[in-house]
Coordinates of N, CA and C in Angstrom, one line a residue:
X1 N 23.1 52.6 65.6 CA 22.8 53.7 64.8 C 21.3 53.8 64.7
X2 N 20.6 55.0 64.8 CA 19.3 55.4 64.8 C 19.2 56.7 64.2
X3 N 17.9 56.9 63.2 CA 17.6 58.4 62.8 C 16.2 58.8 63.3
X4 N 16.2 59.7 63.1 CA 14.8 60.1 63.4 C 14.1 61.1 62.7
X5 N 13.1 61.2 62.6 CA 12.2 61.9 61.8 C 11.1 62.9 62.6
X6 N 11.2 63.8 62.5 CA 9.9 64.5 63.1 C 9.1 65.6 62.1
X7 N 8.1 65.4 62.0 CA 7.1 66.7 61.8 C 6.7 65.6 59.9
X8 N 5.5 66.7 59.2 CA 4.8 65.6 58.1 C 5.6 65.3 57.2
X9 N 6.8 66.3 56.5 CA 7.0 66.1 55.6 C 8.6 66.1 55.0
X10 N 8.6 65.2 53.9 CA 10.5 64.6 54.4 C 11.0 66.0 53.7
X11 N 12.1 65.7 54.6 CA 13.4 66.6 55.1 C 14.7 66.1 55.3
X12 N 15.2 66.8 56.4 CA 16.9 66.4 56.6 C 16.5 64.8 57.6
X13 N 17.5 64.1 57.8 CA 17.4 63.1 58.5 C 18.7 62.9 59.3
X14 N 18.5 62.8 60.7 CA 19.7 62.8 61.4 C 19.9 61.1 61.8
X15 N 21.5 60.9 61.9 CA 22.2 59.4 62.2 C 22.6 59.7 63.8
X16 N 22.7 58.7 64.9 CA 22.8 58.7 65.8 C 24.3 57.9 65.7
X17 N 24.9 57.9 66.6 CA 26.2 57.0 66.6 C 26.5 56.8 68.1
X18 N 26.2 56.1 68.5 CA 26.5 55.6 70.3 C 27.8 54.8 70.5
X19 N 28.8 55.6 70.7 CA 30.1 54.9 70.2 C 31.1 55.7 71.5
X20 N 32.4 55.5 71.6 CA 33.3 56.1 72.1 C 33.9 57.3 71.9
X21 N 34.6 58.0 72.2 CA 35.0 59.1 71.1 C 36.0 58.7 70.6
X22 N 37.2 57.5 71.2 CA 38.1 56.6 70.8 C 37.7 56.2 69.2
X23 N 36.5 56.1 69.3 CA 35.7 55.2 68.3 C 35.1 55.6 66.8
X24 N 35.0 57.2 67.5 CA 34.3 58.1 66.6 C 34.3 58.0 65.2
X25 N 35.4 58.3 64.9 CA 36.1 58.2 63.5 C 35.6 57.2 62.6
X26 N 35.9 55.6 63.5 CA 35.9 54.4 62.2 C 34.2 54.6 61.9
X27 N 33.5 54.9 63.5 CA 31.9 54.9 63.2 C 31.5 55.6 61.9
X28 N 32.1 56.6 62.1 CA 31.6 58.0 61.4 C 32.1 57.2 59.9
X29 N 33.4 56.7 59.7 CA 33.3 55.8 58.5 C 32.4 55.1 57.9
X30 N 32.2 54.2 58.8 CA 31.5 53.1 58.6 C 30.1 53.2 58.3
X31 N 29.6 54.4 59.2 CA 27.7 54.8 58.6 C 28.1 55.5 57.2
X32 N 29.3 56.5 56.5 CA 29.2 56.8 55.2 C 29.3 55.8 54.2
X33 N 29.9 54.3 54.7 CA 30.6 53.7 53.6 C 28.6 52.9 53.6
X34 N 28.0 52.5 54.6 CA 27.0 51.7 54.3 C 25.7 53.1 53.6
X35 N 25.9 54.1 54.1 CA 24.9 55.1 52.7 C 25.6 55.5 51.5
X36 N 26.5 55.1 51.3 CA 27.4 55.3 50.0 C 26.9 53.7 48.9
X37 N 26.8 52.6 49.6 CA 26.3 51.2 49.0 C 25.3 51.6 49.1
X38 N 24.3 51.9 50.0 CA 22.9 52.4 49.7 C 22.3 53.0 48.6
X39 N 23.4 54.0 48.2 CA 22.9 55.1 47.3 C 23.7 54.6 45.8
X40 N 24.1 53.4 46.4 CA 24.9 53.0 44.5 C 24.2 51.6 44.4
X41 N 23.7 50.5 45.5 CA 23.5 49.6 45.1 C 21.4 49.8 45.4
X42 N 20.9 50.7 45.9 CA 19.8 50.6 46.5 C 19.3 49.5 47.4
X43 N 18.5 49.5 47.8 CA 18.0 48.6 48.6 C 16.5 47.4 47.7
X44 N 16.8 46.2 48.6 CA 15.7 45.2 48.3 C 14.5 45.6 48.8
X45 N 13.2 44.9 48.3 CA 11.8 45.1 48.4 C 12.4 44.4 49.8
X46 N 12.8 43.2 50.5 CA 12.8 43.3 51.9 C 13.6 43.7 52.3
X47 N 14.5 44.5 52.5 CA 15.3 45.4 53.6 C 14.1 46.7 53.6
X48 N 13.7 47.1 52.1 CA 12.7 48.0 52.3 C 11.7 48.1 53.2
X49 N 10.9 46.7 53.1 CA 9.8 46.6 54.1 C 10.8 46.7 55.2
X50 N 11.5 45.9 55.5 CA 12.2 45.8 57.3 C 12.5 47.1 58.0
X51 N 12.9 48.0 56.9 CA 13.2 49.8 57.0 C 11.5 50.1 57.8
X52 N 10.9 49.7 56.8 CA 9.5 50.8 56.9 C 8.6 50.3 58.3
X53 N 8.8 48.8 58.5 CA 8.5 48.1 59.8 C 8.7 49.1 60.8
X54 N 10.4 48.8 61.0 CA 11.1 49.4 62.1 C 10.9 50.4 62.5
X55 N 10.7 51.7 61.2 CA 10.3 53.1 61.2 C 9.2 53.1 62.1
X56 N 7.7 52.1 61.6 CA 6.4 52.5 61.9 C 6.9 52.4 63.7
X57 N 7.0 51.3 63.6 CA 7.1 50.7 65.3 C 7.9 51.3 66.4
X58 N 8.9 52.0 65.8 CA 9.4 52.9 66.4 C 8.8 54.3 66.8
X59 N 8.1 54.9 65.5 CA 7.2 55.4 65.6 C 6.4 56.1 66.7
X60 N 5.8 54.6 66.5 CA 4.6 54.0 67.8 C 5.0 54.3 69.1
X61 N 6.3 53.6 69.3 CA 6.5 53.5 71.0 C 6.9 54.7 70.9
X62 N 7.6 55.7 69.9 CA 8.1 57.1 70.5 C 6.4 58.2 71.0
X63 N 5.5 57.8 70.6 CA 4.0 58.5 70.6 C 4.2 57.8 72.3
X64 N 4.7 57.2 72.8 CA 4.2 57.0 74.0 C 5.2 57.7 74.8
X65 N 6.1 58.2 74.1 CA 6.7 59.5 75.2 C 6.4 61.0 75.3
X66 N 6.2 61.8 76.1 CA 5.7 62.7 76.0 C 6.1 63.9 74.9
X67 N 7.6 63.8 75.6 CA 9.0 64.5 74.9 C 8.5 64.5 73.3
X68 N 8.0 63.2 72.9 CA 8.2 63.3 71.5 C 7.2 63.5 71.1
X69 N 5.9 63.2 71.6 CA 4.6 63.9 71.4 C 4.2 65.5 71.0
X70 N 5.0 66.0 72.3 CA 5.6 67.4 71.8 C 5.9 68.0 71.0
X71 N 7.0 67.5 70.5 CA 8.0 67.9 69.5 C 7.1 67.6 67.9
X72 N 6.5 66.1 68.1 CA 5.3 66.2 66.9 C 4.3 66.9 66.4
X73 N 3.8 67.6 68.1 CA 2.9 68.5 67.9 C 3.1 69.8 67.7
X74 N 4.3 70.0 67.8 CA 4.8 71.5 67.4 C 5.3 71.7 65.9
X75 N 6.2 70.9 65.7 CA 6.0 70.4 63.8 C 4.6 70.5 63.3
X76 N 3.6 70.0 63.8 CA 2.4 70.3 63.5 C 1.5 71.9 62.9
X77 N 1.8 72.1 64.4 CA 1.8 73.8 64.3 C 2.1 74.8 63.4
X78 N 3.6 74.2 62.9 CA 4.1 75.0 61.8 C 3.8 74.8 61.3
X79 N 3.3 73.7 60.4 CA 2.8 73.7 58.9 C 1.6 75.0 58.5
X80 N 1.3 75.8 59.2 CA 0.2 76.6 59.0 C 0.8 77.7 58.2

């Protein structure tokens, strides 16, 4: 599972699910039941950090694709 974020400022946030379509279902469970504990138990100062790590660094290597460069710079655009 992976989300992604584009453009400055928060918004909606999309879940990826790389699964089967066999599969679909329990996945589709299973990412509500872990943001359902999320949003009742919150998160630790380190899962936090490990979130905000993974975000940056992800970040980073997606700046080295063009695709997403793009897509950054057009979020950009709109803000005007």
């Amino acid at each position: 599972v992976w989300s992604l974020f584009i453009g400055m400022d928060a918004g909606g946030i999309c879940f990826y699910l790389g699964t089967s379509p066999e599969q679909l279902e329990e996945a589709g469970r299973r990412l509500e039941k872990t943001l359902e504990m999320i949003d009742e138990q919150g998160m630790t100062e380190e899962e936090l950090e490990r979130t905000r790590a993974a975000a940056l660094s992800s970040r980073l290597l997606a700046m080295q694709s063009n695709g997403t460069l793009c897509q950054m710079l057009d979020g950009i655009d709109k803000l005007d």
